[in-house]
Tab-separated table of C-alpha atoms in Angstrom:
chain	number	residue	atom	x	y	z
A	1	UNK	CA	131.965	127.046	70.477
A	2	UNK	CA	132.434	126.507	73.989
A	3	UNK	CA	129.754	128.997	75.004
A	4	UNK	CA	127.452	127.758	72.922
A	5	UNK	CA	127.797	124.134	74.323
A	6	UNK	CA	127.615	125.728	77.666
A	7	UNK	CA	124.262	127.065	76.847
A	8	UNK	CA	122.854	124.079	75.374
A	9	UNK	CA	123.616	122.483	78.891
A	10	UNK	CA	122.028	125.197	80.677
A	11	UNK	CA	118.802	124.644	78.303
A	12	UNK	CA	119.022	120.511	79.218
A	13	UNK	CA	119.282	121.442	82.742
A	14	UNK	CA	116.345	123.631	82.518
A	15	UNK	CA	114.305	121.154	80.742
A	16	UNK	CA	115.114	118.542	83.218
A	17	UNK	CA	114.332	120.400	85.938
A	18	UNK	CA	110.736	121.208	84.198
A	19	UNK	CA	110.368	117.289	83.700
A	20	UNK	CA	111.222	116.502	87.313
A	21	UNK	CA	108.345	116.029	89.297
A	22	UNK	CA	107.471	118.647	91.751
A	23	UNK	CA	108.714	117.266	95.351
A	24	UNK	CA	105.249	118.542	97.140
A	25	UNK	CA	101.566	118.261	96.209
A	26	UNK	CA	98.604	120.364	97.639
A	27	UNK	CA	96.165	118.123	98.675
A	28	UNK	CA	92.429	118.695	100.131
A	29	UNK	CA	90.964	115.649	102.410
A	30	UNK	CA	87.822	115.204	101.769
A	31	UNK	CA	85.168	112.603	103.040
A	32	UNK	CA	83.378	110.509	100.469
A	33	UNK	CA	79.982	112.713	101.006
A	34	UNK	CA	82.131	115.844	100.153
A	35	UNK	CA	82.897	117.261	103.437
A	36	UNK	CA	86.593	118.908	103.754
A	37	UNK	CA	88.573	117.793	106.368
A	38	UNK	CA	90.485	121.114	106.974
A	39	UNK	CA	92.065	123.623	104.689
A	40	UNK	CA	94.346	122.548	101.759
A	41	UNK	CA	97.827	121.379	102.931
A	42	UNK	CA	101.221	120.762	101.145
A	43	UNK	CA	101.836	116.935	101.471
A	44	UNK	CA	105.312	115.607	100.580
A	45	UNK	CA	105.178	113.198	97.249
A	46	UNK	CA	106.496	110.301	99.296
A	47	UNK	CA	103.740	110.915	102.040
A	48	UNK	CA	102.346	107.052	103.285
A	49	UNK	CA	99.187	105.655	103.791
A	50	UNK	CA	99.960	105.541	107.518
A	51	UNK	CA	101.079	109.150	107.827
A	52	UNK	CA	98.060	110.334	105.822
A	53	UNK	CA	96.032	108.300	108.512
A	54	UNK	CA	97.994	110.279	111.210
A	55	UNK	CA	97.098	113.733	109.178
A	56	UNK	CA	93.629	112.546	109.008
A	57	UNK	CA	92.819	112.001	112.526
A	58	UNK	CA	94.875	114.734	113.526
A	59	UNK	CA	92.397	117.331	111.299
A	60	UNK	CA	89.169	115.490	112.498
A	61	UNK	CA	90.289	115.602	116.109
A	62	UNK	CA	89.522	112.130	116.708
A	63	UNK	CA	90.159	111.120	120.148
A	64	UNK	CA	90.245	107.636	119.217
A	65	UNK	CA	92.554	106.945	116.271
A	66	UNK	CA	90.305	105.529	113.316
A	67	UNK	CA	91.739	103.408	110.446
A	68	UNK	CA	91.034	105.231	106.942
A	69	UNK	CA	91.145	104.197	103.273
A	70	UNK	CA	92.427	106.971	100.750
A	71	UNK	CA	91.329	107.426	97.300
A	72	UNK	CA	92.779	109.481	94.366
A	73	UNK	CA	89.513	109.120	91.787
A	74	UNK	CA	88.843	105.575	91.739
A	75	UNK	CA	92.959	104.485	92.675
A	76	UNK	CA	93.236	103.581	96.102
A	77	UNK	CA	96.554	104.923	97.630
A	78	UNK	CA	98.129	101.724	98.997
A	79	UNK	CA	101.448	102.662	99.767
A	80	UNK	CA	102.849	106.341	99.121
A	81	UNK	CA	101.045	109.177	97.066
A	82	UNK	CA	103.693	109.193	94.262
A	83	UNK	CA	103.239	105.568	93.899
A	84	UNK	CA	99.394	106.240	93.273
A	85	UNK	CA	99.763	109.607	91.355
A	86	UNK	CA	101.588	110.508	88.358
A	87	UNK	CA	103.132	113.814	89.637
A	88	UNK	CA	104.031	114.983	86.100
A	89	UNK	CA	100.457	115.168	84.699
A	90	UNK	CA	99.682	117.587	87.533
A	91	UNK	CA	99.898	121.350	87.777
A	92	UNK	CA	101.533	122.625	90.616
A	93	UNK	CA	98.770	125.324	91.086
A	94	UNK	CA	96.011	122.314	91.093
A	95	UNK	CA	94.880	121.044	94.573
A	96	UNK	CA	94.493	117.350	94.351
A	97	UNK	CA	91.205	115.868	96.243
A	98	UNK	CA	92.214	112.916	98.298
A	99	UNK	CA	89.025	111.070	99.841
A	100	UNK	CA	89.079	109.211	102.933
A	101	UNK	CA	86.875	106.505	103.819
A	102	UNK	CA	86.737	105.133	107.521
A	103	UNK	CA	87.522	101.284	107.582
A	104	UNK	CA	84.876	99.198	109.503
A	105	UNK	CA	85.918	98.555	112.919
A	106	UNK	CA	84.261	96.077	114.944
A	107	UNK	CA	83.316	97.871	117.859
A	108	UNK	CA	81.194	97.212	121.063
A	109	UNK	CA	79.077	99.855	122.312
A	110	UNK	CA	79.050	100.457	126.161
A	111	UNK	CA	75.636	99.223	127.415
A	112	UNK	CA	73.852	102.084	128.588
A	113	UNK	CA	70.390	101.125	130.036
A	114	UNK	CA	68.415	97.978	131.200
A	115	UNK	CA	66.393	96.418	128.592
A	116	UNK	CA	64.840	94.074	130.911
A	117	UNK	CA	64.607	92.832	134.400
A	118	UNK	CA	63.773	89.035	134.295
A	119	UNK	CA	62.135	88.084	137.576
A	120	UNK	CA	61.569	84.161	138.100
A	121	UNK	CA	64.173	82.862	140.508
A	122	UNK	CA	63.143	82.641	143.968
A	123	UNK	CA	66.590	83.078	145.623
A	124	UNK	CA	69.786	84.837	144.818
A	125	UNK	CA	71.290	84.526	141.146
A	126	UNK	CA	74.832	82.906	141.856
A	127	UNK	CA	75.801	82.342	138.368
A	128	UNK	CA	75.110	83.880	135.050
A	129	UNK	CA	76.573	82.637	131.217
A	130	UNK	CA	75.951	83.575	127.527
A	131	UNK	CA	76.240	80.423	125.375
A	132	UNK	CA	79.286	80.239	122.678
A	133	UNK	CA	77.365	81.944	120.041
A	134	UNK	CA	75.431	84.762	122.213
A	135	UNK	CA	72.148	83.640	121.570
A	136	UNK	CA	70.990	82.099	124.964
A	137	UNK	CA	71.782	82.827	128.506
A	138	UNK	CA	71.681	80.492	131.365
A	139	UNK	CA	71.578	81.610	135.297
A	140	UNK	CA	71.787	79.122	138.144
A	141	UNK	CA	70.446	80.150	141.421
A	142	UNK	CA	70.052	79.488	145.420
A	143	UNK	CA	66.474	78.337	144.460
A	144	UNK	CA	68.153	75.001	143.104
A	145	UNK	CA	67.053	75.830	139.213
A	146	UNK	CA	69.077	76.552	136.455
A	147	UNK	CA	66.800	78.904	134.000
A	148	UNK	CA	67.402	79.422	130.181
A	149	UNK	CA	65.893	82.874	128.854
A	150	UNK	CA	64.824	83.686	125.449
A	151	UNK	CA	67.084	86.678	124.414
A	152	UNK	CA	64.668	87.768	121.753
A	153	UNK	CA	61.603	88.321	123.545
A	154	UNK	CA	63.809	88.414	127.069
A	155	UNK	CA	61.629	85.813	128.774
A	156	UNK	CA	62.200	82.876	130.713
A	157	UNK	CA	62.272	80.084	128.164
A	158	UNK	CA	62.927	76.862	130.350
A	159	UNK	CA	63.038	76.339	133.681
A	160	UNK	CA	65.400	73.452	134.744
A	161	UNK	CA	64.168	71.374	138.194
A	162	UNK	CA	66.498	68.822	139.345
A	163	UNK	CA	69.112	69.808	141.754
A	164	UNK	CA	68.527	69.478	145.600
A	165	UNK	CA	70.690	72.249	146.274
A	166	UNK	CA	72.137	75.946	145.213
A	167	UNK	CA	73.233	75.779	141.840
A	168	UNK	CA	76.859	77.132	142.183
A	169	UNK	CA	78.020	77.436	138.450
A	170	UNK	CA	76.880	76.815	134.536
A	171	UNK	CA	78.891	75.949	131.813
A	172	UNK	CA	77.889	75.994	128.161
A	173	UNK	CA	79.569	73.077	126.309
A	174	UNK	CA	81.974	75.203	123.099
A	175	UNK	CA	79.214	73.883	120.621
A	176	UNK	CA	76.168	75.551	122.403
A	177	UNK	CA	74.344	72.406	122.865
A	178	UNK	CA	74.877	71.538	126.036
A	179	UNK	CA	74.545	73.195	129.419
A	180	UNK	CA	76.076	72.321	132.592
A	181	UNK	CA	75.011	73.184	136.222
A	182	UNK	CA	76.928	72.130	139.149
A	183	UNK	CA	75.447	72.215	142.848
A	184	UNK	CA	76.039	72.858	146.290
A	185	UNK	CA	75.408	68.936	147.116
A	186	UNK	CA	78.385	68.153	144.770
A	187	UNK	CA	75.991	66.638	142.032
A	188	UNK	CA	76.417	68.100	138.148
A	189	UNK	CA	73.271	67.798	135.796
A	190	UNK	CA	73.627	68.176	131.937
A	191	UNK	CA	70.998	69.920	130.115
A	192	UNK	CA	69.346	70.317	126.770
A	193	UNK	CA	69.052	74.227	126.217
A	194	UNK	CA	66.465	73.590	122.999
A	195	UNK	CA	63.963	71.641	125.484
A	196	UNK	CA	65.077	72.590	128.990
A	197	UNK	CA	65.398	68.725	129.635
A	198	UNK	CA	68.286	66.699	131.567
A	199	UNK	CA	70.414	64.701	129.150
A	200	UNK	CA	71.417	61.829	130.150
A	201	UNK	CA	72.213	60.810	134.129
A	202	UNK	CA	73.217	62.992	137.224
A	203	UNK	CA	76.763	62.772	137.666
A	204	UNK	CA	77.457	62.064	141.334
A	205	UNK	CA	80.851	61.681	142.861
A	206	UNK	CA	82.170	64.852	144.755
A	207	UNK	CA	81.789	64.914	148.556
A	208	UNK	CA	81.618	68.712	148.522
A	209	UNK	CA	80.136	71.447	146.753
A	210	UNK	CA	81.346	72.207	143.188
A	211	UNK	CA	83.267	75.536	142.680
A	212	UNK	CA	83.864	75.615	138.915
A	213	UNK	CA	83.515	73.592	136.060
A	214	UNK	CA	85.441	73.563	132.366
A	215	UNK	CA	84.758	71.595	129.064
A	216	UNK	CA	86.959	70.015	126.793
A	217	UNK	CA	88.161	72.528	123.954
A	218	UNK	CA	86.079	72.321	120.590
A	219	UNK	CA	89.086	71.864	118.716
A	220	UNK	CA	90.395	68.919	120.482
A	221	UNK	CA	87.038	67.237	120.432
A	222	UNK	CA	84.049	68.542	118.534
A	223	UNK	CA	81.782	65.889	120.345
A	224	UNK	CA	82.074	68.180	123.434
A	225	UNK	CA	81.897	65.259	125.748
A	226	UNK	CA	84.321	65.473	128.455
A	227	UNK	CA	84.171	68.074	131.355
A	228	UNK	CA	86.223	68.792	134.183
A	229	UNK	CA	84.924	69.977	137.700
A	230	UNK	CA	86.572	71.608	140.696
A	231	UNK	CA	85.049	70.765	144.075
A	232	UNK	CA	85.637	72.332	147.777
A	233	UNK	CA	86.469	68.165	148.384
A	234	UNK	CA	89.927	68.957	147.066
A	235	UNK	CA	89.620	67.129	143.664
A	236	UNK	CA	89.131	67.683	140.201
A	237	UNK	CA	87.198	65.283	138.112
A	238	UNK	CA	86.867	64.513	134.501
A	239	UNK	CA	83.686	63.320	133.396
A	240	UNK	CA	82.221	61.574	130.200
A	241	UNK	CA	78.846	62.813	129.644
A	242	UNK	CA	77.608	60.329	127.112
A	243	UNK	CA	78.593	57.549	129.525
A	244	UNK	CA	77.396	59.470	132.423
A	245	UNK	CA	80.533	58.925	134.915
A	246	UNK	CA	83.685	59.960	136.349
A	247	UNK	CA	86.475	58.941	134.125
A	248	UNK	CA	89.447	60.141	136.213
A	249	UNK	CA	89.808	61.824	139.631
A	250	UNK	CA	92.599	64.069	139.731
A	251	UNK	CA	93.723	64.732	143.258
A	252	UNK	CA	96.716	66.099	144.508
A	253	UNK	CA	95.507	69.418	146.374
A	254	UNK	CA	95.461	69.261	149.913
A	255	UNK	CA	92.283	71.792	150.141
A	256	UNK	CA	89.369	73.039	148.315
A	257	UNK	CA	89.742	73.549	144.478
A	258	UNK	CA	88.662	76.954	143.603
A	259	UNK	CA	88.848	77.056	139.914
A	260	UNK	CA	89.512	74.837	136.910
A	261	UNK	CA	90.253	75.470	133.260
A	262	UNK	CA	90.726	73.036	130.365
A	263	UNK	CA	93.634	74.478	128.243
A	264	UNK	CA	93.862	74.313	124.504
A	265	UNK	CA	97.339	72.260	124.597
A	266	UNK	CA	95.920	69.260	126.824
A	267	UNK	CA	96.668	70.572	130.230
A	268	UNK	CA	94.184	71.198	132.772
A	269	UNK	CA	94.906	73.952	135.078
A	270	UNK	CA	93.326	74.227	138.691
A	271	UNK	CA	93.869	76.575	141.565
A	272	UNK	CA	93.188	75.929	145.176
A	273	UNK	CA	93.182	76.879	148.835
A	274	UNK	CA	96.291	75.136	149.246
A	275	UNK	CA	97.976	78.426	147.741
A	276	UNK	CA	98.960	76.767	144.630
A	277	UNK	CA	98.098	76.107	141.235
A	278	UNK	CA	98.842	72.797	139.322
A	279	UNK	CA	98.799	71.683	135.716
A	280	UNK	CA	97.716	68.232	134.882
A	281	UNK	CA	98.081	66.644	131.937
A	282	UNK	CA	94.071	65.697	130.551
A	283	UNK	CA	94.798	62.458	128.962
A	284	UNK	CA	96.121	60.700	132.139
A	285	UNK	CA	95.683	63.138	134.898
A	286	UNK	CA	99.657	63.520	135.541
A	287	UNK	CA	100.525	66.245	137.398
A	288	UNK	CA	102.813	68.138	135.193
A	289	UNK	CA	103.588	71.421	137.392
A	290	UNK	CA	102.620	73.220	140.679
A	291	UNK	CA	103.124	77.046	140.407
A	292	UNK	CA	103.788	77.924	144.052
A	293	UNK	CA	104.281	81.532	145.476
A	294	UNK	CA	100.930	82.714	146.793
A	295	UNK	CA	100.584	83.390	150.680
A	296	UNK	CA	97.136	82.574	150.803
A	297	UNK	CA	94.252	80.905	149.318
A	298	UNK	CA	93.913	81.279	145.392
A	299	UNK	CA	90.581	82.322	144.287
A	300	UNK	CA	90.692	82.095	140.622
A	301	UNK	CA	92.700	81.569	137.423
A	302	UNK	CA	92.347	82.971	133.848
A	303	UNK	CA	93.929	81.633	130.680
A	304	UNK	CA	95.440	83.264	127.423
A	305	UNK	CA	93.252	81.139	125.561
A	306	UNK	CA	90.051	81.524	127.592
A	307	UNK	CA	88.004	83.582	125.404
A	308	UNK	CA	88.797	81.813	122.259
A	309	UNK	CA	88.356	78.549	123.977
A	310	UNK	CA	84.827	79.926	125.334
A	311	UNK	CA	83.643	80.866	121.923
A	312	UNK	CA	85.094	77.749	120.074
A	313	UNK	CA	84.261	77.736	116.206
A	314	UNK	CA	82.056	81.066	116.872
A	315	UNK	CA	83.582	84.139	115.441
A	316	UNK	CA	81.244	86.483	117.240
A	317	UNK	CA	81.819	89.448	114.789
A	318	UNK	CA	82.002	87.510	111.520
A	319	UNK	CA	78.980	84.936	112.698
A	320	UNK	CA	76.746	87.526	113.728
A	321	UNK	CA	74.761	87.707	110.252
A	322	UNK	CA	74.987	84.166	109.465
A	323	UNK	CA	74.029	81.120	110.995
A	324	UNK	CA	77.201	78.587	111.708
A	325	UNK	CA	75.065	75.351	112.357
A	326	UNK	CA	75.174	74.575	108.569
A	327	UNK	CA	79.141	74.059	108.623
A	328	UNK	CA	79.990	70.264	109.199
A	329	UNK	CA	81.774	69.340	112.282
A	330	UNK	CA	85.109	69.021	110.656
A	331	UNK	CA	84.838	72.566	109.282
A	332	UNK	CA	83.663	74.041	112.565
A	333	UNK	CA	86.915	71.876	114.351
A	334	UNK	CA	89.106	73.603	111.975
A	335	UNK	CA	87.800	77.001	112.529
A	336	UNK	CA	88.249	76.504	116.429
A	337	UNK	CA	91.946	75.322	116.142
A	338	UNK	CA	92.859	78.032	113.694
A	339	UNK	CA	91.415	80.659	116.138
A	340	UNK	CA	93.328	78.829	119.021
A	341	UNK	CA	96.484	78.513	116.997
A	342	UNK	CA	96.078	82.297	116.296
A	343	UNK	CA	96.094	83.167	119.943
A	344	UNK	CA	98.554	80.562	121.263
A	345	UNK	CA	100.778	79.618	118.165
A	346	UNK	CA	103.300	77.753	120.405
A	347	UNK	CA	100.833	75.896	122.396
A	348	UNK	CA	102.415	77.337	125.599
A	349	UNK	CA	99.518	79.351	127.392
A	350	UNK	CA	100.067	81.984	129.980
A	351	UNK	CA	97.805	81.975	133.048
A	352	UNK	CA	97.119	84.749	135.708
A	353	UNK	CA	96.118	83.610	139.259
A	354	UNK	CA	94.734	85.949	142.003
A	355	UNK	CA	94.521	85.437	145.871
A	356	UNK	CA	93.584	86.526	148.830
A	357	UNK	CA	97.080	87.599	149.641
A	358	UNK	CA	96.034	90.614	147.808
A	359	UNK	CA	98.543	89.979	144.536
A	360	UNK	CA	97.949	88.033	141.305
A	361	UNK	CA	101.024	85.970	139.725
A	362	UNK	CA	101.722	85.935	136.020
A	363	UNK	CA	102.568	82.391	135.054
A	364	UNK	CA	103.918	80.876	131.950
A	365	UNK	CA	102.570	77.074	131.264
A	366	UNK	CA	106.177	75.935	130.652
A	367	UNK	CA	108.078	77.473	133.415
A	368	UNK	CA	107.673	77.181	137.575
A	369	UNK	CA	109.213	80.412	138.182
A	370	UNK	CA	106.481	83.300	137.786
A	371	UNK	CA	106.913	85.912	134.886
A	372	UNK	CA	105.656	88.807	137.587
A	373	UNK	CA	104.022	89.119	140.912
A	374	UNK	CA	101.328	91.802	140.338
A	375	UNK	CA	100.911	94.202	143.549
A	376	UNK	CA	98.639	96.974	144.147
A	377	UNK	CA	95.606	95.864	145.823
A	378	UNK	CA	94.993	96.756	148.758
A	379	UNK	CA	92.533	93.765	149.497
A	380	UNK	CA	91.207	90.138	148.499
A	381	UNK	CA	91.611	89.680	144.757
A	382	UNK	CA	88.410	88.047	143.813
A	383	UNK	CA	88.329	87.760	140.062
A	384	UNK	CA	90.959	88.298	137.168
A	385	UNK	CA	90.180	87.969	133.483
A	386	UNK	CA	92.439	88.074	129.995
A	387	UNK	CA	91.005	90.555	127.638
A	388	UNK	CA	89.844	88.636	124.322
A	389	UNK	CA	92.672	89.728	122.217
A	390	UNK	CA	95.027	88.756	125.095
A	391	UNK	CA	96.793	92.199	125.375
A	392	UNK	CA	95.519	93.105	128.878
A	393	UNK	CA	94.762	91.578	132.007
A	394	UNK	CA	92.006	92.688	134.421
A	395	UNK	CA	91.450	92.178	138.226
A	396	UNK	CA	88.609	92.817	140.467
A	397	UNK	CA	89.276	93.487	144.195
A	398	UNK	CA	87.223	93.895	147.717
A	399	UNK	CA	89.322	96.790	147.615
A	400	UNK	CA	86.595	98.644	145.651
A	401	UNK	CA	88.843	98.742	142.482
A	402	UNK	CA	89.447	97.297	139.018
A	403	UNK	CA	93.356	97.083	138.076
A	404	UNK	CA	94.118	97.135	134.614
A	405	UNK	CA	97.480	95.252	133.579
A	406	UNK	CA	99.758	94.528	130.408
A	407	UNK	CA	99.260	90.902	129.760
A	408	UNK	CA	102.677	90.210	128.323
A	409	UNK	CA	104.846	91.212	131.398
A	410	UNK	CA	102.425	92.086	134.285
A	411	UNK	CA	102.982	95.521	134.138
A	412	UNK	CA	100.442	97.655	136.163
A	413	UNK	CA	98.688	100.074	133.644
A	414	UNK	CA	96.038	101.878	135.529
A	415	UNK	CA	93.343	101.451	138.465
A	416	UNK	CA	89.550	102.182	138.194
A	417	UNK	CA	87.835	103.650	141.044
A	418	UNK	CA	84.327	104.285	141.411
A	419	UNK	CA	82.711	101.188	143.206
A	420	UNK	CA	82.191	102.017	147.167
A	421	UNK	CA	82.027	98.514	147.954
A	422	UNK	CA	83.832	95.143	147.122
A	423	UNK	CA	83.943	94.399	143.361
A	424	UNK	CA	82.870	90.526	142.964
A	425	UNK	CA	83.256	90.156	139.126
A	426	UNK	CA	84.090	91.413	135.980
A	427	UNK	CA	83.648	90.641	132.293
A	428	UNK	CA	85.517	92.038	128.865
A	429	UNK	CA	83.522	93.055	125.926
A	430	UNK	CA	84.569	91.230	122.679
A	431	UNK	CA	86.771	93.938	121.178
A	432	UNK	CA	88.639	94.250	124.264
A	433	UNK	CA	87.848	97.773	124.939
A	434	UNK	CA	85.610	97.750	127.608
A	435	UNK	CA	85.313	96.146	131.094
A	436	UNK	CA	82.028	95.767	132.767
A	437	UNK	CA	82.137	95.230	136.734
A	438	UNK	CA	79.525	93.943	139.204
A	439	UNK	CA	79.800	94.804	142.901
A	440	UNK	CA	78.698	94.439	146.483
A	441	UNK	CA	77.441	98.121	146.407
A	442	UNK	CA	74.414	96.954	143.809
A	443	UNK	CA	75.732	98.777	140.352
A	444	UNK	CA	77.422	97.726	137.577
A	445	UNK	CA	79.816	99.939	136.017
A	446	UNK	CA	81.571	99.904	132.465
A	447	UNK	CA	84.960	101.055	132.149
A	448	UNK	CA	87.180	102.152	128.962
A	449	UNK	CA	90.497	100.821	128.438
A	450	UNK	CA	91.282	103.870	126.076
A	451	UNK	CA	90.201	106.704	128.113
A	452	UNK	CA	91.011	104.744	131.449
A	453	UNK	CA	87.718	106.245	132.980
A	454	UNK	CA	84.107	105.315	134.038
A	455	UNK	CA	82.048	104.913	130.751
A	456	UNK	CA	79.017	104.135	132.177
A	457	UNK	CA	76.870	103.821	135.442
A	458	UNK	CA	74.509	100.738	135.661
A	459	UNK	CA	72.157	101.065	138.784
A	460	UNK	CA	68.973	99.016	138.787
A	461	UNK	CA	69.956	95.963	140.910
A	462	UNK	CA	68.677	96.345	144.613
A	463	UNK	CA	71.402	94.433	146.206
A	464	UNK	CA	74.545	92.800	145.968
A	465	UNK	CA	75.586	92.000	142.093
A	466	UNK	CA	77.007	88.233	142.242
A	467	UNK	CA	77.460	87.355	138.656
A	468	UNK	CA	78.045	89.160	135.152
A	469	UNK	CA	78.633	88.436	131.802
A	470	UNK	CA	79.127	90.158	128.211
A	471	UNK	CA	77.722	88.503	125.441
A	472	UNK	CA	80.291	87.010	123.134
A	473	UNK	CA	78.607	89.025	120.394
A	474	UNK	CA	79.105	92.103	122.454
A	475	UNK	CA	75.466	92.734	121.954
A	476	UNK	CA	74.560	92.638	125.532
A	477	UNK	CA	75.382	92.211	129.090
A	478	UNK	CA	73.725	90.148	131.910
A	479	UNK	CA	73.600	90.363	135.594
A	480	UNK	CA	72.267	88.789	138.491
A	481	UNK	CA	72.565	88.667	142.151
A	482	UNK	CA	71.052	88.760	145.654
A	483	UNK	CA	68.074	90.625	144.684
A	484	UNK	CA	66.870	87.531	142.462
A	485	UNK	CA	66.645	89.214	139.263
A	486	UNK	CA	68.324	88.709	136.164
A	487	UNK	CA	69.092	91.752	134.121
A	488	UNK	CA	69.807	92.424	130.742
A	489	UNK	CA	71.892	95.479	129.633
A	490	UNK	CA	72.193	97.053	126.060
A	491	UNK	CA	73.240	100.167	124.132
């Protein structure tokens, strides 16, 4: 009796073993066109999608890791293999085919060639800028004109005449319907990009030339009627372009103001040759904070929200195929606010200042003490920009290099070397993978953040490159400089 019970137990255990699903599965990864990624492999039943992604990238020897979707028949593997596949129903001898599909990732391709050289300016091109939706381009020149270019035909669309001195800077309103230009005489003019005609009256008040302008963010006012300007007379001014007058003078710097940024949380930031950066309340011009530490002129500042405030309601990737102008102002303002909140959920912006003292400082808008003093450049640091995804910071210096820093703590990551003279300016691609730099050596260079190397050399200008911008939709780069030519570069 006892023996029989024991035998029954053995039989039962055998049956249970037979019924228990196999712990590993033989599988083959194939593309949707049927190509095999490699030989069949034994996969544990509890392998996750993330692990499958790593295996697939390794088998395909991808330099950059690509995200994939995985399917067995019609079923997508969402969590693990065993959750998708009924392991009891498969024979251990069978090989399971897992189909992988690369997920579409928005990637900006490095620009490789000059698609057009657009002469027309009679003097050096000093400033250049794409509109927030990337459809238009404006350039300001030492010949006192602003030119608007048609990017479809790559020809001049309008020449805006009215300034009496060099046009030092141009700034697009976040809705793309207005362009501001400022000159060495200290005046600002507003243009309608559709017609090339001046809108309203010329804004006068600054006693010296204007170095920088910044519009009120779209999510705070969708009418785009307020503009801040920074001048060498030591003042910032806020203008109401509908009234055509200055509504506030912000004075407090003791030397030329080199840059101004209108932040997303109601603060205006300004940098100056008095070695400080200051934050002012945009509502009443009250000084909120002074950031001091630099030992020489502060040349430029960048905000963590720069890219998202520049593009406002326009999402460069999603909107590339559909026109956004059909949406109501309220909807567009809501979208702009959501995009801002994604980048800056707590309304506390970070900023970086760069200086003639060879350093950069990383600041948080809510504290006086800097987060990090970023050292390493061997000469004047002329330009600094946050990447659109706010993970990195790039700086351009007269020491002929570009440096890459981690945005959260200012940690040094890499130096890009290749220019043979001072680097004046730089711009990020919309996907934060590439940087383009413009130099005194007459070239542009495209650098890859992934490989930490030069991705593309772009010779073509006959003299120093003063201005460079990458279209917010990633489609092209524009540059201008001493040779009076605006150049467009594409893939």
